[in-house]
Short mmCIF file of C-alpha atoms in Angstrom, two decimals:
data_model
loop_
_atom_site.label_atom_id
_atom_site.label_comp_id
_atom_site.label_asym_id
_atom_site.label_seq_id
_atom_site.Cartn_x
_atom_site.Cartn_y
_atom_site.Cartn_z
CA MET A 123 100.52 -92.31 -140.39
CA THR A 124 97.60 -92.91 -142.52
CA ALA A 125 98.33 -95.35 -145.46
CA SER A 126 97.33 -94.05 -148.80
CA ARG A 127 94.52 -95.70 -150.69
CA PRO A 128 95.52 -98.08 -153.63
CA GLY A 129 96.04 -96.17 -156.89
CA SER A 130 96.22 -92.66 -155.03
CA PRO A 131 99.29 -90.63 -155.28
CA LEU A 132 101.96 -90.82 -152.52
CA ARG A 133 101.17 -88.06 -149.91
CA VAL A 134 104.05 -86.58 -147.72
CA PRO A 135 102.60 -86.02 -144.21
CA GLN A 136 102.73 -82.32 -142.93
CA ILE A 137 105.37 -82.17 -140.23
CA PRO A 138 105.54 -79.10 -138.01
CA LEU A 139 108.44 -76.84 -138.70
CA ASP A 140 110.53 -77.98 -135.79
CA PRO A 141 114.02 -76.86 -136.44
CA GLU A 142 115.44 -80.25 -135.61
CA LYS A 143 113.07 -82.00 -138.01
CA THR A 144 113.13 -79.65 -141.07
CA ASN A 145 116.35 -81.04 -142.43
CA THR A 146 115.00 -84.69 -142.24
CA ASN A 147 111.80 -83.66 -144.08
CA GLN A 148 113.83 -81.85 -146.78
CA ALA A 149 116.12 -84.89 -147.21
CA ASP A 150 113.09 -87.17 -147.69
CA THR A 151 111.47 -84.89 -150.23
CA THR A 152 114.88 -84.59 -152.13
CA ASP A 153 114.97 -88.45 -152.28
CA VAL A 154 111.52 -88.61 -153.93
CA GLU A 155 112.57 -85.99 -156.53
CA SER A 156 115.74 -87.68 -157.26
CA ALA A 157 114.08 -91.00 -157.83
CA ALA A 158 111.66 -89.24 -160.17
CA ALA A 159 114.47 -87.70 -162.21
CA ILE A 160 116.05 -91.14 -162.51
CA SER A 161 112.92 -92.74 -163.80
CA THR A 162 112.24 -89.90 -166.29
CA ALA A 163 115.76 -90.04 -167.61
CA ASP A 164 115.69 -93.77 -168.25
CA GLY A 165 112.47 -93.35 -170.30
CA ASN A 166 110.31 -95.05 -167.72
CA ASP A 167 107.47 -92.41 -167.52
CA ASP A 168 104.60 -94.79 -166.68
CA GLU A 169 105.98 -95.98 -163.34
CA PRO A 170 105.27 -93.95 -160.17
CA LYS A 171 107.89 -91.38 -159.33
CA VAL A 172 108.75 -92.79 -155.97
CA PRO A 173 111.99 -94.21 -154.47
CA SER A 174 112.62 -97.79 -155.49
CA PRO A 175 114.24 -100.14 -152.85
CA ALA A 176 115.96 -101.89 -155.78
CA ALA A 177 117.80 -98.82 -156.70
CA PRO A 178 119.99 -97.98 -153.64
CA SER A 179 121.83 -94.65 -153.49
CA PHE A 180 125.67 -94.61 -154.04
CA PRO A 181 128.20 -91.92 -153.21
CA PRO A 182 128.61 -89.42 -155.97
CA ALA A 183 131.49 -89.97 -158.51
CA PRO A 184 134.92 -88.80 -157.10
CA ASP A 185 135.76 -86.89 -160.34
CA GLY A 186 139.51 -87.59 -159.48
CA GLY A 187 141.87 -89.30 -157.08
CA SER A 188 144.46 -91.88 -157.65
CA ARG A 189 142.21 -94.83 -158.21
CA ALA A 190 140.17 -92.89 -160.80
CA TRP A 191 143.19 -91.81 -162.75
CA LEU A 192 144.55 -95.16 -162.61
CA VAL A 193 141.43 -96.47 -164.28
CA VAL A 194 141.72 -93.61 -166.99
CA THR A 195 145.45 -94.66 -167.67
CA GLY A 196 144.41 -98.33 -168.05
CA ALA A 197 141.56 -97.39 -170.42
CA ALA A 198 143.88 -95.09 -172.42
CA CYS A 199 146.19 -98.21 -172.84
CA VAL A 200 143.30 -100.24 -174.13
CA PHE A 201 142.48 -97.59 -176.70
CA PHE A 202 146.07 -97.11 -177.72
CA SER A 203 146.15 -100.83 -178.47
CA CYS A 204 142.85 -101.23 -180.03
CA LEU A 205 141.34 -98.03 -181.68
CA GLY A 206 144.84 -96.88 -182.31
CA PHE A 207 145.40 -99.99 -184.43
CA MET A 208 141.89 -99.47 -186.09
CA ASN A 209 142.90 -95.92 -186.97
CA SER A 210 145.91 -97.34 -188.87
CA PHE A 211 143.83 -99.33 -191.26
CA GLY A 212 144.55 -96.94 -194.10
CA VAL A 213 148.08 -98.18 -194.10
CA PHE A 214 146.91 -101.82 -194.46
CA GLN A 215 144.45 -100.87 -197.10
CA GLN A 216 147.20 -99.18 -199.18
CA TYR A 217 149.64 -102.19 -198.56
CA TYR A 218 147.10 -104.93 -199.48
CA LEU A 219 146.24 -103.20 -202.70
CA THR A 220 149.88 -103.70 -203.89
CA HIS A 221 150.87 -106.91 -202.27
CA GLN A 222 148.82 -109.86 -200.83
CA LEU A 223 145.47 -108.76 -202.14
CA HIS A 224 146.47 -107.00 -205.33
CA ASN A 225 143.77 -108.91 -207.29
CA HIS A 226 141.03 -107.48 -205.14
CA THR A 227 139.12 -104.13 -205.49
CA PRO A 228 139.30 -101.46 -202.94
CA ASP A 229 135.82 -102.10 -201.63
CA ASP A 230 136.84 -105.76 -201.15
CA ILE A 231 139.76 -104.73 -198.85
CA ALA A 232 137.77 -102.01 -197.16
CA TRP A 233 135.25 -104.79 -195.93
CA ILE A 234 138.04 -106.14 -193.87
CA GLY A 235 138.38 -102.90 -191.78
CA SER A 236 134.60 -102.26 -191.88
CA ILE A 237 133.88 -105.72 -190.27
CA MET A 238 136.66 -105.06 -187.71
CA SER A 239 135.25 -101.64 -186.89
CA PHE A 240 131.78 -102.88 -186.86
CA ILE A 241 132.31 -105.82 -184.53
CA GLN A 242 134.47 -103.71 -182.05
CA PHE A 243 131.39 -101.54 -181.44
CA ALA A 244 128.59 -103.87 -182.13
CA GLY A 245 129.98 -106.33 -179.61
CA GLY A 246 129.37 -103.70 -177.12
CA ALA A 247 125.62 -104.66 -177.08
CA ILE A 248 126.75 -107.76 -175.24
CA THR A 249 129.89 -106.60 -173.45
CA GLY A 250 128.32 -103.30 -172.08
CA PRO A 251 125.58 -105.27 -170.22
CA MET A 252 128.21 -107.96 -169.19
CA PHE A 253 130.29 -105.19 -167.55
CA ASP A 254 127.21 -103.85 -165.69
CA ARG A 255 126.42 -107.28 -164.42
CA TYR A 256 129.78 -109.04 -163.93
CA GLY A 257 132.39 -106.18 -163.70
CA MET A 258 135.79 -105.94 -165.30
CA TRP A 259 136.54 -109.67 -165.68
CA VAL A 260 135.40 -109.39 -169.32
CA VAL A 261 138.59 -107.45 -170.19
CA ARG A 262 140.94 -110.23 -169.49
CA PRO A 263 139.61 -112.78 -172.13
CA GLY A 264 139.25 -109.84 -174.47
CA ALA A 265 143.09 -109.06 -174.18
CA VAL A 266 143.82 -112.70 -175.02
CA VAL A 267 141.44 -112.74 -178.09
CA TYR A 268 142.73 -109.52 -179.49
CA VAL A 269 146.47 -110.49 -179.31
CA PHE A 270 145.49 -113.94 -180.94
CA GLY A 271 143.86 -112.20 -183.74
CA LEU A 272 146.91 -109.99 -184.46
CA MET A 273 149.22 -113.13 -184.42
CA MET A 274 146.85 -114.89 -186.75
CA THR A 275 146.75 -111.84 -189.17
CA SER A 276 150.62 -112.07 -189.39
CA ILE A 277 150.39 -115.53 -191.10
CA CYS A 278 147.38 -114.70 -193.41
CA LYS A 279 147.88 -115.08 -197.33
CA GLU A 280 144.30 -115.26 -198.68
CA TYR A 281 141.47 -112.79 -198.58
CA TRP A 282 139.15 -114.99 -196.37
CA GLN A 283 141.90 -115.55 -193.92
CA PHE A 284 142.40 -111.73 -193.40
CA MET A 285 138.72 -111.25 -192.99
CA LEU A 286 138.51 -114.08 -190.42
CA ALA A 287 141.66 -113.04 -188.41
CA GLN A 288 141.89 -109.21 -188.83
CA GLY A 289 138.17 -108.62 -189.33
CA VAL A 290 136.25 -110.91 -187.04
CA VAL A 291 138.66 -112.14 -184.37
CA THR A 292 140.55 -108.85 -183.71
CA GLY A 293 137.28 -107.00 -183.86
CA PHE A 294 135.72 -109.19 -181.22
CA GLY A 295 138.74 -108.93 -178.87
CA MET A 296 138.34 -105.15 -179.25
CA SER A 297 134.68 -105.29 -178.33
CA LEU A 298 135.51 -107.17 -175.12
CA LEU A 299 137.88 -104.38 -174.16
CA GLN A 300 136.56 -100.92 -175.35
CA VAL A 301 133.04 -100.58 -174.06
CA PRO A 302 133.91 -101.82 -170.54
CA ALA A 303 136.80 -99.27 -170.52
CA PHE A 304 134.33 -96.46 -171.34
CA ALA A 305 131.87 -97.64 -168.71
CA ALA A 306 134.49 -97.99 -166.00
CA VAL A 307 135.82 -94.54 -166.50
CA SER A 308 132.32 -93.11 -166.62
CA GLN A 309 131.55 -94.63 -163.07
CA TYR A 310 134.47 -92.40 -161.60
CA PHE A 311 133.58 -89.19 -163.31
CA ASP A 312 130.53 -87.07 -163.61
CA LYS A 313 131.28 -83.32 -163.76
CA LYS A 314 134.53 -84.05 -165.55
CA ARG A 315 133.44 -87.03 -167.53
CA GLY A 316 133.90 -85.47 -170.92
CA ALA A 317 137.60 -84.52 -170.23
CA ALA A 318 138.20 -88.06 -168.70
CA LEU A 319 136.69 -89.78 -171.79
CA GLY A 320 138.67 -87.42 -174.02
CA LEU A 321 141.92 -88.50 -172.27
CA VAL A 322 140.92 -92.07 -172.60
CA VAL A 323 140.24 -91.91 -176.39
CA SER A 324 143.44 -89.71 -176.96
CA GLY A 325 145.17 -93.07 -176.29
CA SER A 326 143.99 -94.18 -179.66
CA SER A 327 145.44 -90.98 -181.23
CA ILE A 328 148.88 -91.94 -179.78
CA GLY A 329 148.52 -95.43 -181.08
CA GLY A 330 147.39 -94.02 -184.45
CA ILE A 331 150.86 -92.11 -184.50
CA ILE A 332 153.07 -94.94 -183.59
CA PHE A 333 151.33 -97.86 -185.50
CA PRO A 334 151.30 -96.39 -189.09
CA ILE A 335 155.02 -95.05 -188.73
CA ALA A 336 156.20 -98.29 -187.13
CA PHE A 337 154.38 -100.61 -189.66
CA SER A 338 155.66 -98.58 -192.65
CA LYS A 339 159.25 -98.47 -191.33
CA MET A 340 159.26 -102.15 -190.75
CA LEU A 341 157.89 -103.03 -194.13
CA ASN A 342 159.89 -100.70 -196.21
CA GLY A 343 163.15 -100.05 -194.16
CA THR A 344 163.84 -103.52 -192.93
CA GLY A 345 163.79 -107.12 -193.98
CA LEU A 346 161.14 -108.11 -191.44
CA GLY A 347 158.37 -108.48 -193.95
CA PHE A 348 154.59 -108.40 -193.24
CA GLY A 349 154.47 -111.23 -190.75
CA TRP A 350 157.01 -110.13 -188.28
CA SER A 351 155.88 -106.42 -188.56
CA VAL A 352 152.46 -107.47 -187.34
CA ARG A 353 153.77 -109.79 -184.65
CA ILE A 354 155.86 -107.02 -183.13
CA MET A 355 152.77 -104.85 -182.91
CA GLY A 356 151.15 -107.72 -181.02
CA PHE A 357 154.17 -108.16 -178.67
CA VAL A 358 153.92 -104.20 -177.94
CA VAL A 359 150.23 -104.25 -176.93
CA MET A 360 150.78 -107.36 -174.57
CA PRO A 361 152.10 -105.52 -171.59
CA LEU A 362 149.81 -102.58 -172.13
CA LEU A 363 146.70 -104.74 -172.03
CA ALA A 364 148.07 -106.56 -169.03
CA PHE A 365 148.38 -103.30 -167.33
CA SER A 366 144.82 -102.28 -168.22
CA ALA A 367 143.56 -105.70 -167.02
CA ILE A 368 145.03 -104.89 -163.47
CA THR A 369 144.31 -101.19 -163.12
CA MET A 370 140.66 -100.97 -164.51
CA THR A 371 138.09 -101.74 -161.74
CA ALA A 372 134.48 -101.05 -161.39
CA ARG A 373 133.36 -98.53 -158.67
CA LEU A 374 129.85 -99.68 -158.23
CA PRO A 375 128.50 -103.09 -157.52
CA PRO A 376 127.02 -104.99 -160.44
CA ARG A 377 123.16 -104.74 -161.12
CA LYS A 378 121.11 -107.90 -160.96
CA THR A 379 118.18 -106.67 -163.25
CA ASN A 380 117.55 -107.67 -166.91
CA PHE A 381 120.51 -108.13 -169.15
CA PHE A 382 119.27 -105.56 -171.61
CA ILE A 383 117.43 -102.35 -170.79
CA GLY A 384 114.59 -102.27 -173.34
CA LYS A 385 113.09 -99.10 -171.92
CA ALA A 386 116.08 -97.21 -173.26
CA PHE A 387 114.53 -97.46 -176.76
CA LYS A 388 111.48 -95.50 -175.54
CA ASN A 389 113.77 -92.60 -174.82
CA ILE A 390 113.62 -90.35 -177.81
CA THR A 391 116.89 -88.61 -176.83
CA PHE A 392 118.79 -91.94 -176.82
CA LEU A 393 117.44 -92.80 -180.24
CA LEU A 394 118.20 -89.42 -181.84
CA LEU A 395 121.75 -89.61 -180.51
CA ILE A 396 122.23 -93.06 -181.98
CA VAL A 397 121.16 -91.61 -185.42
CA ALA A 398 123.49 -88.71 -185.08
CA ALA A 399 126.35 -91.01 -184.25
CA PHE A 400 125.57 -93.40 -187.06
CA CYS A 401 125.76 -90.51 -189.67
CA SER A 402 128.89 -88.98 -188.07
CA PHE A 403 130.80 -92.44 -188.24
CA ILE A 404 130.06 -92.67 -191.93
CA GLY A 405 131.86 -89.23 -192.41
CA MET A 406 134.73 -89.78 -189.93
CA TYR A 407 135.95 -93.27 -191.24
CA THR A 408 136.41 -92.12 -194.95
CA PRO A 409 139.89 -90.29 -194.43
CA ILE A 410 140.94 -92.91 -191.85
CA PHE A 411 140.52 -95.72 -194.62
CA PHE A 412 141.26 -93.85 -197.84
CA LEU A 413 143.76 -90.94 -197.00
CA PRO A 414 146.89 -92.93 -197.81
CA THR A 415 145.39 -94.21 -201.06
CA TYR A 416 144.28 -90.81 -202.20
CA ALA A 417 147.65 -89.32 -201.37
CA VAL A 418 149.36 -91.96 -203.62
CA THR A 419 147.00 -91.09 -206.53
CA ARG A 420 148.22 -87.49 -206.14
CA GLY A 421 151.92 -88.68 -206.60
CA MET A 422 152.97 -88.96 -202.91
CA GLU A 423 155.42 -91.72 -202.00
CA PRO A 424 153.60 -94.64 -200.17
CA THR A 425 155.88 -94.33 -197.14
CA LEU A 426 155.19 -90.62 -196.85
CA ALA A 427 151.46 -91.27 -197.49
CA SER A 428 151.36 -93.65 -194.59
CA TYR A 429 152.77 -90.83 -192.36
CA LEU A 430 149.52 -88.79 -193.18
CA LEU A 431 147.56 -91.05 -190.80
CA ALA A 432 150.26 -90.35 -188.03
CA ILE A 433 149.87 -86.56 -188.59
CA LEU A 434 145.99 -86.98 -188.57
CA ASN A 435 146.05 -88.91 -185.24
CA ALA A 436 148.58 -86.52 -183.64
CA SER A 437 146.18 -83.74 -184.36
CA SER A 438 143.15 -85.78 -183.16
CA THR A 439 144.94 -86.01 -179.81
CA PHE A 440 144.11 -82.29 -179.04
CA GLY A 441 140.80 -82.83 -180.87
CA ARG A 442 139.86 -85.29 -178.21
CA ILE A 443 141.20 -83.58 -175.16
CA ILE A 444 140.25 -79.96 -175.81
CA PRO A 445 136.63 -80.71 -176.80
CA GLY A 446 136.13 -83.08 -173.86
CA ILE A 447 137.15 -80.18 -171.50
CA LEU A 448 134.79 -77.89 -173.42
CA ALA A 449 132.02 -80.50 -173.19
CA ASP A 450 132.01 -80.42 -169.35
CA ARG A 451 131.70 -76.57 -169.50
CA PHE A 452 129.25 -76.06 -172.51
CA GLY A 453 127.50 -79.30 -172.78
CA LYS A 454 128.30 -82.81 -174.20
CA VAL A 455 125.66 -82.71 -176.93
CA ASN A 456 126.68 -79.29 -177.96
CA VAL A 457 130.33 -80.18 -178.49
CA PHE A 458 129.40 -83.48 -180.24
CA GLY A 459 127.05 -81.76 -182.62
CA LEU A 460 129.60 -79.10 -183.44
CA GLY A 461 132.29 -81.62 -183.96
CA GLY A 462 130.18 -83.59 -186.38
CA ILE A 463 129.34 -80.41 -188.38
CA LEU A 464 132.87 -79.46 -188.72
CA THR A 465 133.92 -83.03 -189.54
CA GLY A 466 131.33 -83.24 -192.36
CA ILE A 467 132.48 -79.93 -193.93
CA THR A 468 136.05 -81.24 -193.78
CA VAL A 469 135.17 -84.55 -195.50
CA LEU A 470 133.40 -82.57 -198.22
CA CYS A 471 136.85 -80.95 -199.02
CA PHE A 472 138.49 -84.39 -199.17
CA ASN A 473 139.16 -84.13 -202.87
CA VAL A 474 140.60 -80.51 -202.71
CA PRO A 475 144.26 -80.92 -201.53
CA THR A 476 146.60 -81.97 -204.27
CA SER A 477 150.01 -81.10 -203.08
CA THR A 478 152.06 -82.63 -200.23
CA ALA A 479 151.77 -79.54 -198.18
CA GLY A 480 148.03 -79.37 -198.80
CA LEU A 481 147.55 -82.99 -197.68
CA VAL A 482 149.55 -82.47 -194.54
CA ILE A 483 147.38 -79.42 -193.65
CA TYR A 484 144.19 -81.48 -194.41
CA SER A 485 145.32 -84.23 -192.21
CA ILE A 486 145.91 -81.75 -189.32
CA GLY A 487 142.52 -80.22 -189.85
CA PHE A 488 140.60 -83.46 -190.10
CA GLY A 489 142.31 -84.81 -187.22
CA PHE A 490 141.41 -82.13 -184.98
CA THR A 491 137.66 -81.98 -186.07
CA SER A 492 137.03 -85.57 -186.06
CA GLY A 493 138.75 -86.24 -182.81
CA THR A 494 135.57 -85.52 -180.83
CA ILE A 495 133.21 -88.00 -182.59
CA ILE A 496 133.81 -91.18 -180.67
CA SER A 497 134.43 -89.69 -177.31
CA GLY A 498 131.75 -87.13 -177.89
CA ALA A 499 129.09 -89.54 -178.92
CA THR A 500 129.92 -91.85 -175.96
CA ALA A 501 129.75 -88.80 -173.47
CA ALA A 502 126.55 -87.61 -175.15
CA ILE A 503 124.84 -91.03 -174.47
CA THR A 504 125.60 -90.84 -170.80
CA ILE A 505 122.95 -88.06 -170.40
CA CYS A 506 120.30 -90.66 -171.16
CA THR A 507 120.45 -92.30 -167.63
CA ASN A 508 121.11 -91.20 -164.03
CA ASP A 509 121.93 -94.57 -162.83
CA PHE A 510 125.72 -95.17 -163.15
CA ARG A 511 125.15 -98.90 -162.93
CA ASN A 512 123.44 -98.74 -166.39
CA LEU A 513 126.15 -96.77 -168.22
CA GLY A 514 127.78 -99.94 -169.84
CA THR A 515 124.46 -101.15 -171.12
CA TYR A 516 123.40 -97.80 -172.51
CA MET A 517 126.87 -97.10 -174.21
CA GLY A 518 127.07 -100.74 -175.54
CA MET A 519 123.65 -100.72 -177.09
CA GLY A 520 123.87 -97.24 -178.46
CA MET A 521 127.36 -97.70 -179.99
CA ALA A 522 126.33 -101.17 -181.41
CA LEU A 523 123.55 -99.58 -183.46
CA ALA A 524 125.69 -96.68 -184.48
CA SER A 525 128.51 -99.06 -185.56
CA LEU A 526 126.12 -100.33 -188.55
CA SER A 527 127.60 -97.23 -190.20
CA THR A 528 130.97 -98.99 -190.60
CA ILE A 529 129.54 -101.66 -192.82
CA VAL A 530 127.84 -98.99 -194.94
CA GLY A 531 130.32 -96.12 -195.27
CA PRO A 532 133.77 -97.74 -196.15
CA PRO A 533 132.34 -100.39 -198.68
CA VAL A 534 130.18 -97.90 -200.36
CA ASN A 535 133.05 -95.51 -200.61
CA GLY A 536 135.11 -98.45 -202.06
CA VAL A 537 132.41 -99.08 -204.74
CA LEU A 538 132.34 -95.46 -205.63
CA LEU A 539 136.02 -95.35 -205.96
CA ASP A 540 136.13 -98.48 -208.05
CA ARG A 541 133.30 -97.16 -210.37
CA TYR A 542 134.37 -93.55 -210.74
CA GLY A 543 138.06 -93.79 -210.43
CA GLY A 544 138.19 -90.53 -208.21
CA PHE A 545 137.47 -89.28 -204.81
CA LEU A 546 134.83 -86.53 -205.55
CA GLN A 547 131.87 -88.74 -205.11
CA VAL A 548 133.37 -90.38 -202.01
CA SER A 549 133.87 -86.94 -200.34
CA ILE A 550 130.27 -85.83 -201.20
CA PHE A 551 128.59 -89.08 -199.95
CA SER A 552 130.61 -89.19 -196.71
CA GLY A 553 130.66 -85.44 -196.13
CA VAL A 554 126.80 -84.96 -196.37
CA PHE A 555 126.27 -87.85 -194.04
CA GLY A 556 128.81 -86.33 -191.50
CA LEU A 557 127.26 -83.05 -191.81
CA PHE A 558 123.69 -84.35 -191.20
CA GLY A 559 124.90 -86.31 -188.15
CA GLY A 560 126.20 -83.04 -186.44
CA ILE A 561 122.94 -81.24 -187.21
CA MET A 562 120.91 -84.15 -185.77
CA ALA A 563 122.93 -84.16 -182.64
CA LEU A 564 122.02 -80.60 -182.05
CA VAL A 565 118.35 -81.17 -182.99
CA THR A 566 118.25 -83.80 -180.32
CA LYS A 567 118.39 -81.09 -177.69
CA ILE A 568 114.91 -80.19 -178.45
CA THR A 569 113.98 -83.53 -176.58
CA THR A 570 115.83 -82.52 -173.41
CA PRO A 571 114.43 -80.37 -170.48
CA GLN A 572 117.15 -77.72 -171.27
CA GLY A 573 115.72 -77.10 -174.84
CA LEU A 574 117.49 -76.40 -178.06
CA PHE A 575 119.53 -73.53 -176.67
CA GLY A 576 120.33 -75.19 -173.34
CA ARG A 577 123.74 -76.38 -172.11
CA VAL A 578 123.34 -80.15 -172.69
#
């Protein structure tokens, strides 16, 4: 075989069409094309499109099997414990306004939830690459930190204590758990990835049903008080996180390349999806933070108002699973974009319901439309790389940047509420951002080979 001159393109030798050798020649050609596709998807257009010995091939994702579904179950327990608790923050917001932090403004209290939410996703910029390099061991210290944060929250009395324990420590524990859970599940599923991630995030919906009702009942129907109510929540999540630490495992060996993947930020599809997620998150978190407070201003009892979050999260269970299944059929970006648009429209109507029946119906509608945002954004980001060993890093970096929305949306909404005394301005600000996020997700399709009308 004659070697190619330096700088000349790789030439595949002409092999006679011998029946026994034809299959081998086709396989070699396929390997070259596959490597080129991986290089393009990762945004590395300047390197030769040839197979790299540093990127060995792995068996395709099983898309099922007992081990894969155990990983899904463990990840769902993580999201039940973490994001389910986060989705209940509206109950804490309403309680703090009338108890420990009654001398603070709504935007002051909203900062606690914003910091917690920001850190749980922003920490993914570190925990995602850690998962890709070291595997699932990062989950175990995360479980310890998260439970410790809950226990410290139970003894807080001052604003700075709540900010440190509930905002910082609890948020950091979540970040060590959630992105590795997303990445582990994504290694086991390819064609059914949208459905699998939807099932995982539906765990947060179940947690969002149980936590608000339990917290409200313990505070208002028993003599436990705030401290023991929060401690009991911590005791509930302990065995669930222990189960997750045992069942969640990585399918692929760790990668040994750079900690961060800088070339991801040369991928215009990746950048536009981050912008779409950023805007969608601003719209999504408004009812989660302020729905119980808004319901109380409309004359609803605080206990019943806390149930609205349970109703919202119950509806979002279907809003996570059904769109996840549809995403595998019609495209992950398509479903994410449609979910963002519908969520933005729903948030624009936040100030419309005034009766108990209207608020219940609104909670159901918003829960379903917003259910696809987090799982949809994460599934959409996975189209940016074909190397499953990089999924944790891509998810972590993408969600970290998108999470900046959580330190913009809720605090700004709190300021608007404090200044105007109503929720009209809140709904307009958040709804417009949510609507723009959904549109931006669909516009992102222009940068893909399938185009604007493709199934992406």
